PDB file of C-alpha atoms in Angstrom:
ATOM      1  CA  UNK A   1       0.000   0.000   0.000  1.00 62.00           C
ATOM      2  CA  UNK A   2       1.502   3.236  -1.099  1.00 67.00           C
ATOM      3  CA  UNK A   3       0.790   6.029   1.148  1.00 70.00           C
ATOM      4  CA  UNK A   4       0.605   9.604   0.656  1.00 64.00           C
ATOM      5  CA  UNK A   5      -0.757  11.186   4.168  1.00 46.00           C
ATOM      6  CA  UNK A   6       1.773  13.656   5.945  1.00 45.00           C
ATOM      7  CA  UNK A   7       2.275  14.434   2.247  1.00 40.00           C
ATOM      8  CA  UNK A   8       4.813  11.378   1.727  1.00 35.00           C
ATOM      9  CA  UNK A   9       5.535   8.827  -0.838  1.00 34.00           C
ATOM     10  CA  UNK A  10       3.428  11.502  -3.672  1.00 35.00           C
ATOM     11  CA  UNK A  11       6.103  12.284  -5.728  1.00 32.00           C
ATOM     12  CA  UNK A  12       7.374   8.977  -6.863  1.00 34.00           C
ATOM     13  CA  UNK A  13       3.769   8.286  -7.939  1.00 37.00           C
ATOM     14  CA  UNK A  14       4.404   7.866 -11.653  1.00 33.00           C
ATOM     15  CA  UNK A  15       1.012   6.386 -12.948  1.00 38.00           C
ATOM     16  CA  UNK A  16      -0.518   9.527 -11.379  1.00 39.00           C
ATOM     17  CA  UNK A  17       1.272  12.339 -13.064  1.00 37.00           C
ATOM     18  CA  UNK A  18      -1.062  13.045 -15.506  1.00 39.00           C
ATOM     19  CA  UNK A  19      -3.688  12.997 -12.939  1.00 38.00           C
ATOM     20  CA  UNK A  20      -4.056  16.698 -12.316  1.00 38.00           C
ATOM     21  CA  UNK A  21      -3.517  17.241 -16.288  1.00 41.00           C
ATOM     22  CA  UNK A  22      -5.802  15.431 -18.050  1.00 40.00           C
ATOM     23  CA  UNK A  23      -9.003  17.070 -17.495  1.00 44.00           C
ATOM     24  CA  UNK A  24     -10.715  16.258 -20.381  1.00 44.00           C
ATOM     25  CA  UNK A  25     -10.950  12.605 -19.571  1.00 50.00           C
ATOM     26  CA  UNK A  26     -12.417  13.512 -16.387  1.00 55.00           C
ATOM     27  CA  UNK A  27     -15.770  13.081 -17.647  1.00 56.00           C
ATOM     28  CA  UNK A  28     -15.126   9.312 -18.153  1.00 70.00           C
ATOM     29  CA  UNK A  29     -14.374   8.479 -14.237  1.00 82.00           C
ATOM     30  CA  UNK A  30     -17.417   7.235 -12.281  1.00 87.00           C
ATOM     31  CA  UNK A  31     -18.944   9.286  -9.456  1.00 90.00           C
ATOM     32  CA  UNK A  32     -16.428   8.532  -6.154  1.00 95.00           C
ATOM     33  CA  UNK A  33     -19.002   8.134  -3.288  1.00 97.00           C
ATOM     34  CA  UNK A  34     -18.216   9.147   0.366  1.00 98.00           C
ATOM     35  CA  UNK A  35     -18.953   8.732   3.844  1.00 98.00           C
ATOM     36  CA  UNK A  36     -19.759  11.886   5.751  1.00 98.00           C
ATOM     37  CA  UNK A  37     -18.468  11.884   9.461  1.00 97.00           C
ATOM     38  CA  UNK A  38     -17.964  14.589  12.036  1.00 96.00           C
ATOM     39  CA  UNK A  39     -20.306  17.107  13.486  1.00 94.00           C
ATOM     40  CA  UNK A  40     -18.062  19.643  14.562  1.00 94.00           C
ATOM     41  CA  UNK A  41     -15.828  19.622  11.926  1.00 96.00           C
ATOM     42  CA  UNK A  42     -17.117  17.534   8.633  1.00 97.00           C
ATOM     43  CA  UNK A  43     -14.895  14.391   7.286  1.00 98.00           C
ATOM     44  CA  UNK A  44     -15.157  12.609   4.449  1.00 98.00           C
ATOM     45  CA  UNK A  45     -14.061   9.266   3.687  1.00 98.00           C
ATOM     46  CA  UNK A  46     -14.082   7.891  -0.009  1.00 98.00           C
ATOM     47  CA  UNK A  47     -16.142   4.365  -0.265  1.00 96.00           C
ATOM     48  CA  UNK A  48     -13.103   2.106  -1.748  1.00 95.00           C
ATOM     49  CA  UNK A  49     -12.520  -0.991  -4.138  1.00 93.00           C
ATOM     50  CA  UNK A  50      -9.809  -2.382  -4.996  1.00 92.00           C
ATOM     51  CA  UNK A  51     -10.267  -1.969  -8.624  1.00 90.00           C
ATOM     52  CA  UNK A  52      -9.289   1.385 -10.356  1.00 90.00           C
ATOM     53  CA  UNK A  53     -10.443   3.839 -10.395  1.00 92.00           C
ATOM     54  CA  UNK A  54     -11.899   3.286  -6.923  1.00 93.00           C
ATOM     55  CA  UNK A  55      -8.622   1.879  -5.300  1.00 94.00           C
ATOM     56  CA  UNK A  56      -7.909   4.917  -2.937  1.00 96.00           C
ATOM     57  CA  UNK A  57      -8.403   5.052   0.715  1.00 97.00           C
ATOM     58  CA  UNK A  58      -8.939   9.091   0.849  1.00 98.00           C
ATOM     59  CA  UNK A  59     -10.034  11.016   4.339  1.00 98.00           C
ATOM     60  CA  UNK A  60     -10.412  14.718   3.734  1.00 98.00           C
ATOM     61  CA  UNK A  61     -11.756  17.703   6.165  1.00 98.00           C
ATOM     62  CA  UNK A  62     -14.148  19.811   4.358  1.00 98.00           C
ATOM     63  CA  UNK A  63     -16.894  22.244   4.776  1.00 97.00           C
ATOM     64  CA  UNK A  64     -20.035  22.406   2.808  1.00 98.00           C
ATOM     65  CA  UNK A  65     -21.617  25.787   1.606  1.00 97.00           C
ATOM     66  CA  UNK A  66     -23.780  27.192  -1.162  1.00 96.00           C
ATOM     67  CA  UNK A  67     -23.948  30.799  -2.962  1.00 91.00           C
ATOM     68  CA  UNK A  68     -21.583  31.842  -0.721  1.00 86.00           C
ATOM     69  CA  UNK A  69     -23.519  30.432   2.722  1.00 91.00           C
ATOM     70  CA  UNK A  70     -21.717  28.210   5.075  1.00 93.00           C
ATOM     71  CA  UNK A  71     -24.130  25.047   5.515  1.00 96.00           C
ATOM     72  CA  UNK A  72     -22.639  23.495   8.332  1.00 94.00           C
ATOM     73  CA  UNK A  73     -25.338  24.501  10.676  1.00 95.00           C
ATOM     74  CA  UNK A  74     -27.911  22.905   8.487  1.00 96.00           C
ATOM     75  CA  UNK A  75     -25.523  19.876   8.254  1.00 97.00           C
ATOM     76  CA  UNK A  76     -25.381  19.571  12.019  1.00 96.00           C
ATOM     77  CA  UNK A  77     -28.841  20.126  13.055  1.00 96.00           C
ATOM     78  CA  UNK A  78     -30.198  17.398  10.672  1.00 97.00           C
ATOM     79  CA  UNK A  79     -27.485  14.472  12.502  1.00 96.00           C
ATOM     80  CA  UNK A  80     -29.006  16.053  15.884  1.00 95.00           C
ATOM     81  CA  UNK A  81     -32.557  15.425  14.654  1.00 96.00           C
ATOM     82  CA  UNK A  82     -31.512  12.084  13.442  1.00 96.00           C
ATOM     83  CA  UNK A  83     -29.796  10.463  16.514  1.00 92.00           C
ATOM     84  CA  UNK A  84     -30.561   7.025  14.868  1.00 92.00           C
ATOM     85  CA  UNK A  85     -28.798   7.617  11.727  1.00 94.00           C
ATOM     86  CA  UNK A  86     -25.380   6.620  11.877  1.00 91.00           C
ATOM     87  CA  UNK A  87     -24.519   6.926   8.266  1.00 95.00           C
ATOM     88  CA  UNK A  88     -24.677  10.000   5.789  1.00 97.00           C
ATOM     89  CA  UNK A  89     -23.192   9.860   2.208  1.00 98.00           C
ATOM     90  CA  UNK A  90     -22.315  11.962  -0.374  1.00 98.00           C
ATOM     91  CA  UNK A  91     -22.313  11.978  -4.060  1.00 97.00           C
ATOM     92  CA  UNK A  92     -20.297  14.301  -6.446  1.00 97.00           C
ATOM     93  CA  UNK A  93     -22.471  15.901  -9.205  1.00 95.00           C
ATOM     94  CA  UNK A  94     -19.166  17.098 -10.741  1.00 91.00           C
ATOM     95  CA  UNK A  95     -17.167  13.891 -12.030  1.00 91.00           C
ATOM     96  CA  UNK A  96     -13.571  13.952 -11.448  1.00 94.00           C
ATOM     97  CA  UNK A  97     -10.290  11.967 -11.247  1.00 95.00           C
ATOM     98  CA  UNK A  98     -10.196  11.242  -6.962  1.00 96.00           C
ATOM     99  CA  UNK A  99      -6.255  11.972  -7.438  1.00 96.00           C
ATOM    100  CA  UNK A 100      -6.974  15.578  -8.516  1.00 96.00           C
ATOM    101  CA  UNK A 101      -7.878  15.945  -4.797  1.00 97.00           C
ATOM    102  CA  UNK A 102      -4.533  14.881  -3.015  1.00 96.00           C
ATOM    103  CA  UNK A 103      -2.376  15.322  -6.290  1.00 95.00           C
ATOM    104  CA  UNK A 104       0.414  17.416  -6.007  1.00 93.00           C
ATOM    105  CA  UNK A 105       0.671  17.126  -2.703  1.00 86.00           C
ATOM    106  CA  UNK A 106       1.703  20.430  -2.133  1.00 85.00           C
ATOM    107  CA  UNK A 107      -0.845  22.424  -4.558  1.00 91.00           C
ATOM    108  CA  UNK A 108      -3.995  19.512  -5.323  1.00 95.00           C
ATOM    109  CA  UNK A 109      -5.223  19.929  -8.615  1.00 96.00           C
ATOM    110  CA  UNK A 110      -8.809  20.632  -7.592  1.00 96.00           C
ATOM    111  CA  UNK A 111      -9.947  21.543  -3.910  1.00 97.00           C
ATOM    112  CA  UNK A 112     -13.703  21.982  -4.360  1.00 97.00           C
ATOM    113  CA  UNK A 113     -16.476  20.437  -6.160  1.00 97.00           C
ATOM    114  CA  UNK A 114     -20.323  19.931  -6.390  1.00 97.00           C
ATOM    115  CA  UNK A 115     -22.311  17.268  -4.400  1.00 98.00           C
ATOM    116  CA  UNK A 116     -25.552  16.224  -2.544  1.00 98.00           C
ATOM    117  CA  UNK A 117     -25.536  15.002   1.060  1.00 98.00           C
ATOM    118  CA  UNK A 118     -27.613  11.890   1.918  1.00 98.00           C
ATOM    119  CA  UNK A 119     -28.920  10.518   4.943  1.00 97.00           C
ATOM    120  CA  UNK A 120     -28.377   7.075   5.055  1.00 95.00           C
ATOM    121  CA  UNK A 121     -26.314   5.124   2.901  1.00 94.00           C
ATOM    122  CA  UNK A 122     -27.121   6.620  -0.717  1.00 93.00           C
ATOM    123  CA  UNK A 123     -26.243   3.346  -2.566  1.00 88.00           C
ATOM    124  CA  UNK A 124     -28.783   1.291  -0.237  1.00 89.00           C
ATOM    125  CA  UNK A 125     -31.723   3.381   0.038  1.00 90.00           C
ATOM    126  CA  UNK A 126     -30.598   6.768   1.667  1.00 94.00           C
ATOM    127  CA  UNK A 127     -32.689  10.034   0.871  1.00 96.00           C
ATOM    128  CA  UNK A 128     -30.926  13.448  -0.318  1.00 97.00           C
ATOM    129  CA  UNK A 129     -31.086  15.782   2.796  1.00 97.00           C
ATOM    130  CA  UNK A 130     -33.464  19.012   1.201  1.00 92.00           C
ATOM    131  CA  UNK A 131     -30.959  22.017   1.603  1.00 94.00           C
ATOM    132  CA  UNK A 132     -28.002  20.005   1.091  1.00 97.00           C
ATOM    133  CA  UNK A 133     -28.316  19.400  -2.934  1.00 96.00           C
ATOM    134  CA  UNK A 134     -26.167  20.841  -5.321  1.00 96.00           C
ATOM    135  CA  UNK A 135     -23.871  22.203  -2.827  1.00 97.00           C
ATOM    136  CA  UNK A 136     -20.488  23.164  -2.792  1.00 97.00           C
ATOM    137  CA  UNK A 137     -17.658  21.307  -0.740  1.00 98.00           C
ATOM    138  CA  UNK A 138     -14.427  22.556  -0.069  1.00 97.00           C
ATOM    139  CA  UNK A 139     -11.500  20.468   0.981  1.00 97.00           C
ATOM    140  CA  UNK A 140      -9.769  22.354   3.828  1.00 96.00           C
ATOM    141  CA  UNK A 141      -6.973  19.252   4.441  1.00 95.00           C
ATOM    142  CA  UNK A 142      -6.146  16.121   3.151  1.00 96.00           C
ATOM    143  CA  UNK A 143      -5.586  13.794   6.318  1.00 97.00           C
ATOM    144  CA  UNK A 144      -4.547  10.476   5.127  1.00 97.00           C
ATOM    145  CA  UNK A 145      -4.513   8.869   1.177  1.00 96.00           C
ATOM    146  CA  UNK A 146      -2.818   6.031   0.307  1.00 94.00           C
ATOM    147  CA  UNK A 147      -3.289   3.432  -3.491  1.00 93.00           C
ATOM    148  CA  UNK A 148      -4.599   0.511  -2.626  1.00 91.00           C
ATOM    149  CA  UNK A 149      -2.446  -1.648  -5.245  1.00 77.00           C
ATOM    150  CA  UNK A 150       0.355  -2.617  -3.575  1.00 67.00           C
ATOM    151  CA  UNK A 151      -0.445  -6.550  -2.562  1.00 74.00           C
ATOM    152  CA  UNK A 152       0.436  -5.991   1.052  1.00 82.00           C
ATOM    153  CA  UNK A 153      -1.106  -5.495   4.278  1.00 88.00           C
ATOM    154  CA  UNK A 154      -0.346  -5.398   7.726  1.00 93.00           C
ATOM    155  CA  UNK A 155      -0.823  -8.358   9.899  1.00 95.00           C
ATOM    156  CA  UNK A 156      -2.212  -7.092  13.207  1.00 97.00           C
ATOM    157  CA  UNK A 157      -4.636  -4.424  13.479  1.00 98.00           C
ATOM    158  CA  UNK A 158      -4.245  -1.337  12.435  1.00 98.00           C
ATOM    159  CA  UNK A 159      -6.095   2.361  12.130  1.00 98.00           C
ATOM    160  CA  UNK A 160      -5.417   5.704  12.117  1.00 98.00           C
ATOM    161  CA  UNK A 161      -7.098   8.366  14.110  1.00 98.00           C
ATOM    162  CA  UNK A 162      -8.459  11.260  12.811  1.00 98.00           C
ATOM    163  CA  UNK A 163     -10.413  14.473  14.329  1.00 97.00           C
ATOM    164  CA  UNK A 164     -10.034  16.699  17.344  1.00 92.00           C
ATOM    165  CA  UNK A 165     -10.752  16.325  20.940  1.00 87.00           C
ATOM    166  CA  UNK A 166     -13.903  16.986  21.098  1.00 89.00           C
ATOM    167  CA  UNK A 167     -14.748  14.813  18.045  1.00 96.00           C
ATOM    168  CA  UNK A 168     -12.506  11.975  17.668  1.00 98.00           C
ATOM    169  CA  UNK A 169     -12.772   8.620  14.769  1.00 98.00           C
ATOM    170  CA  UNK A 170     -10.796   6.028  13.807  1.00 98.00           C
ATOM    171  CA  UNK A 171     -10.758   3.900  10.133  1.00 98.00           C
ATOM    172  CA  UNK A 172      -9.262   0.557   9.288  1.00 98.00           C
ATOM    173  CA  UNK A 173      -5.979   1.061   7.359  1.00 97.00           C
ATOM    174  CA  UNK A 174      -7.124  -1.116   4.119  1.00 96.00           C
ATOM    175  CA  UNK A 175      -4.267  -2.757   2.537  1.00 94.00           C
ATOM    176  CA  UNK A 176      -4.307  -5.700   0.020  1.00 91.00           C
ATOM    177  CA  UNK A 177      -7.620  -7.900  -0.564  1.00 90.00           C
ATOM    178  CA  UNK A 178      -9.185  -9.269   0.962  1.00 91.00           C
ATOM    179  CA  UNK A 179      -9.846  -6.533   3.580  1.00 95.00           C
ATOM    180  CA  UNK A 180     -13.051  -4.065   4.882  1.00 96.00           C
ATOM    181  CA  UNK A 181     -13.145  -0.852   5.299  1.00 97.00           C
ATOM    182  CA  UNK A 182     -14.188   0.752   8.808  1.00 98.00           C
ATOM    183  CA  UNK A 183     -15.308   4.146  10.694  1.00 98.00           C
ATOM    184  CA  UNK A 184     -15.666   4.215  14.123  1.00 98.00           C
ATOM    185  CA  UNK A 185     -16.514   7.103  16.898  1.00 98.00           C
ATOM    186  CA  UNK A 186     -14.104   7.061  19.775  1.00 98.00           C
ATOM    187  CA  UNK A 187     -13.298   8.785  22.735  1.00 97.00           C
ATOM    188  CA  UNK A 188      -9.597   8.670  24.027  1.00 97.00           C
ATOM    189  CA  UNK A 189      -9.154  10.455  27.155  1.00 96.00           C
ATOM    190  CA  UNK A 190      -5.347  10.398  26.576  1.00 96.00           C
ATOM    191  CA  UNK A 191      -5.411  11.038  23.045  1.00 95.00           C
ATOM    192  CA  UNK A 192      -3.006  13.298  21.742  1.00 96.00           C
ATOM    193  CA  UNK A 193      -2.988  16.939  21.106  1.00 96.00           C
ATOM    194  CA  UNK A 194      -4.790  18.121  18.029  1.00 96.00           C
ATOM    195  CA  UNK A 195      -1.813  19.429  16.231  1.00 96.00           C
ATOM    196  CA  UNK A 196      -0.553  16.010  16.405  1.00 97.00           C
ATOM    197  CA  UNK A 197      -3.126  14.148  15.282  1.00 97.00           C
ATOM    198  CA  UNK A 198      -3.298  16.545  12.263  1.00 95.00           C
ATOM    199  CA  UNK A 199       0.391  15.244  11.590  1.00 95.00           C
ATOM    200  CA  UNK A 200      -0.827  11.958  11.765  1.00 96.00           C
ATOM    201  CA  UNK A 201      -1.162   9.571  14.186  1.00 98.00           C
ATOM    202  CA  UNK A 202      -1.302   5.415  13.610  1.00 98.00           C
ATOM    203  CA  UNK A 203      -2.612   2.727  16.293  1.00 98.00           C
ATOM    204  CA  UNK A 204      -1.923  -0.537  16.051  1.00 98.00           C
ATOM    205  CA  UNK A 205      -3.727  -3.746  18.411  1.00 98.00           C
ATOM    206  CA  UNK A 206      -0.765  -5.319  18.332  1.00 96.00           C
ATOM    207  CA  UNK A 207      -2.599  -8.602  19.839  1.00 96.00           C
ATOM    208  CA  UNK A 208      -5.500  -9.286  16.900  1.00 97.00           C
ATOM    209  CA  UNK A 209      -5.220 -10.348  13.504  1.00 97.00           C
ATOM    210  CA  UNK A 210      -6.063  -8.125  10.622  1.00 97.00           C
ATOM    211  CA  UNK A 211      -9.417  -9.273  10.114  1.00 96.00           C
ATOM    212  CA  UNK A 212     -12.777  -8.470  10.309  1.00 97.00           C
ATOM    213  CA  UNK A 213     -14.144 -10.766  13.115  1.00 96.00           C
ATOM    214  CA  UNK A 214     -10.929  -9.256  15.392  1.00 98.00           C
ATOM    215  CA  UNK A 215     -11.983  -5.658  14.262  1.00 98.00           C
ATOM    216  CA  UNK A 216     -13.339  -3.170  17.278  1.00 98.00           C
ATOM    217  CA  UNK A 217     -16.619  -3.635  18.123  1.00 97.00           C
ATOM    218  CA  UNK A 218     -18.872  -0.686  18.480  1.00 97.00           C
ATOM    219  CA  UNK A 219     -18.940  -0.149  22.631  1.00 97.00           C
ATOM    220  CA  UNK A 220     -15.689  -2.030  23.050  1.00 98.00           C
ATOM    221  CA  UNK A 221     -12.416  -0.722  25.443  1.00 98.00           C
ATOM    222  CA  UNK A 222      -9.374  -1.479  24.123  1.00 98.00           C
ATOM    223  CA  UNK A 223      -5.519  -0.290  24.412  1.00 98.00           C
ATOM    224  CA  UNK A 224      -3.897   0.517  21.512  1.00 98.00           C
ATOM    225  CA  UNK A 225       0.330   1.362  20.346  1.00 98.00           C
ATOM    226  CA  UNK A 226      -0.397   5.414  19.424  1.00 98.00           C
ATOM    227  CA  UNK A 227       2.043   6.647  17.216  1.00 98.00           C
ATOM    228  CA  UNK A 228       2.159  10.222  16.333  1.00 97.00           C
ATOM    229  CA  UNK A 229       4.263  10.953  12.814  1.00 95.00           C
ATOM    230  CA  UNK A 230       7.682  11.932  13.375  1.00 94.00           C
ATOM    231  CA  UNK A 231       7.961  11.109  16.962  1.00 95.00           C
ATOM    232  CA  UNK A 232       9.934   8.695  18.786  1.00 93.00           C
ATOM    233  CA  UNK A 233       7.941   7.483  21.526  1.00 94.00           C
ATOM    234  CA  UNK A 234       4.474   5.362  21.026  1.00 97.00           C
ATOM    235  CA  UNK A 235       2.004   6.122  23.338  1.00 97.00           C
ATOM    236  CA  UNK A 236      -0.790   3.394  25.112  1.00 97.00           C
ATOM    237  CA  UNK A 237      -4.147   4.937  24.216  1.00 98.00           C
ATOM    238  CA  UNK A 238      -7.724   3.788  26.234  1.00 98.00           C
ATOM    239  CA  UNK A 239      -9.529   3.933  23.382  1.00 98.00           C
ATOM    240  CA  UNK A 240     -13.125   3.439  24.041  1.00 98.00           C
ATOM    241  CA  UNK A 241     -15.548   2.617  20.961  1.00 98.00           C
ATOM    242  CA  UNK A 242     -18.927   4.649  20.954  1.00 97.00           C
ATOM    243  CA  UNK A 243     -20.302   4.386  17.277  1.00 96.00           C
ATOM    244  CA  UNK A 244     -19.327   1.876  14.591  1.00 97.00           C
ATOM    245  CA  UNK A 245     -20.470   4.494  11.448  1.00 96.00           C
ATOM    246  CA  UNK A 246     -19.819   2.321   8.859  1.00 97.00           C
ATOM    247  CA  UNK A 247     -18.430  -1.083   8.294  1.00 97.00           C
ATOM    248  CA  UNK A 248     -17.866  -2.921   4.842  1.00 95.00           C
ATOM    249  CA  UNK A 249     -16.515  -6.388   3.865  1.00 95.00           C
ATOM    250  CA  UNK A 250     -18.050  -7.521   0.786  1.00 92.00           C
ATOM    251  CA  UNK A 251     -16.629  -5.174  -1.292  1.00 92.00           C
ATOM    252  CA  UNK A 252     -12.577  -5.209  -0.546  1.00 93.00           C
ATOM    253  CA  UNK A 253     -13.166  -8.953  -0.615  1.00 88.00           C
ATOM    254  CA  UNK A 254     -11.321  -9.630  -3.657  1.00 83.00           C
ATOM    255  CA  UNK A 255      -9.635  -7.223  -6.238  1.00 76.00           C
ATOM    256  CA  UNK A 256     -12.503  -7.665  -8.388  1.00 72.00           C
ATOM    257  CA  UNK A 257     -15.148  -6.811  -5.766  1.00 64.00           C
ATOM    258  CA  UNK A 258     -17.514  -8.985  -5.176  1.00 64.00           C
ATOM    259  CA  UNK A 259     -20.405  -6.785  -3.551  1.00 74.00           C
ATOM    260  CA  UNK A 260     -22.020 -10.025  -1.453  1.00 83.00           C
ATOM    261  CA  UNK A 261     -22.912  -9.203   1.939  1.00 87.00           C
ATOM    262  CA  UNK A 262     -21.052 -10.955   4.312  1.00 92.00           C
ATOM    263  CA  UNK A 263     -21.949 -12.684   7.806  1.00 93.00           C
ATOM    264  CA  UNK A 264     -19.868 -10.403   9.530  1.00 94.00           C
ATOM    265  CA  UNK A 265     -21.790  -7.319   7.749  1.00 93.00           C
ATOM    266  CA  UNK A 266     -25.095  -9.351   8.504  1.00 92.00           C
ATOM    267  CA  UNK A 267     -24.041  -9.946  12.287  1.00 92.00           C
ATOM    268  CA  UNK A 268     -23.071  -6.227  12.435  1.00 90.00           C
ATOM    269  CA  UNK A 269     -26.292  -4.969  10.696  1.00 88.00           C
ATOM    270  CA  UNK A 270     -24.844  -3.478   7.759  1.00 87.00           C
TER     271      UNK A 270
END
């Protein structure tokens, strides 16, 4: 898995160089789907395959707005009249390459584009949200993005941790098929400082397998090796599971995709 969060390992992407130039193909790439997370601050995280062009794991922070109105109050208040709805997608109305928004790392091609917000899962009978069509998102920091192509994955547990303290999430790391992908709410009373978990911070279970059954469990404690980039130390975080948001097997099951539902997704009520 080649990874490009922290803005490392970009440059020696080859097969992406004309990713940010060819703009006219654009048209040809299917819609890239996303999972909405955050209240507080809005995070998206694009829905993965292992075939291209869908073999990204991508986490952005963004902020939604339209004709020049910030919409994240609108955002909010519909999640806090929805308790029960764990999931909300999005769809891009405009269609482009998903490397435009990471590529160059220093200056991404494109940091905006056009989409509708859904509540629920949009592919499985989610509804668009009223004042959240047609809207305008705006990516405000890239926080992890990494090419799901590489044939290798690791062998215990692994996620990274995302958000701020008041507002904190971890996904699955997804390496080589088969895998799942993974989103859960989390509160970490020793977590670190913000600034350092905008620089990127990795936790391993260094005790369970890399598999789906050994995943966390929404409303589980566990202890996991924190790792903040460019430090020396690892830290032991109580991590303590609130929310699983979204959990999906079926489709990182083989690099083909298989899009069966799987016992695990059954058990977990996805």
């Amino acid at each position: 898995m080649e990874e490009m969060s922290g803005m490392t390992g970009m440059s020696g992407m080859s097969d992406m160089k004309g990713a940010e130039k060819h703009h006219h193909h654009e048209a040809d790439e299917p819609p890239h789907n996303m999972m909405v997370v955050g209240e507080k601050t809005i995070f998206l995280s694009h829905l993965p395959m292992f075939m291209t062009p869908h073999n990204f794991q991508l986490i952005l922070e963004a902020t939604f707005s339209a004709g020049g109105k910030d919409l994240q109050a609108i955002y909010a208040k519909d999640r806090q009249s929805h308790p029960n709805v764990t999931m909300y997608t999005l769809s891009p109305i405009d269609q482009f390459k998903l490397a435009t928004l990471f590529t160059p790392h220093d200056k991404p091609a494109r940091t905006s584009f056009k989409a509708t917000i859904f509540r629920g899962h949009l592919e499985r009978g989610g509804k668009p949200i009223k004042d959240l069509t047609d809207i305008t998102v705006t990516v405000q920091r890239v926080v992890y993005a990494a090419k799901l192509d590489s044939g290798s994955k690791s062998k215990t547990l692994e996620y990274r941790l995302f958000g701020k303290h008041d507002e904190q999430f971890l996904a699955h790391v997804i390496g080589a098929a088969p895998d799942f992908d993974q989103l859960l709410a989390v509160k970490i009373p020793n977590a670190p400082m913000d600034e350092e978990i905008a620089r990127g911070v990795s936790v391993e279970l260094v005790s369970r397998s890399n598999t789906a059954s050994a995943r966390i469990k929404e409303k589980e404690k566990v202890v996991g090796k924190g790792h903040v980039s460019g430090a020396h130390q690892f830290l032991q975080l109580e991590i303590q599971s609130t929310i699983e948001c979204y959990f999906e097997e079926g489709e990182l099951s083989s690099a083909d995709g298989s899009f069966k539902q799987t016992p695990e997704e059954k058990k977990a009520g996805f």
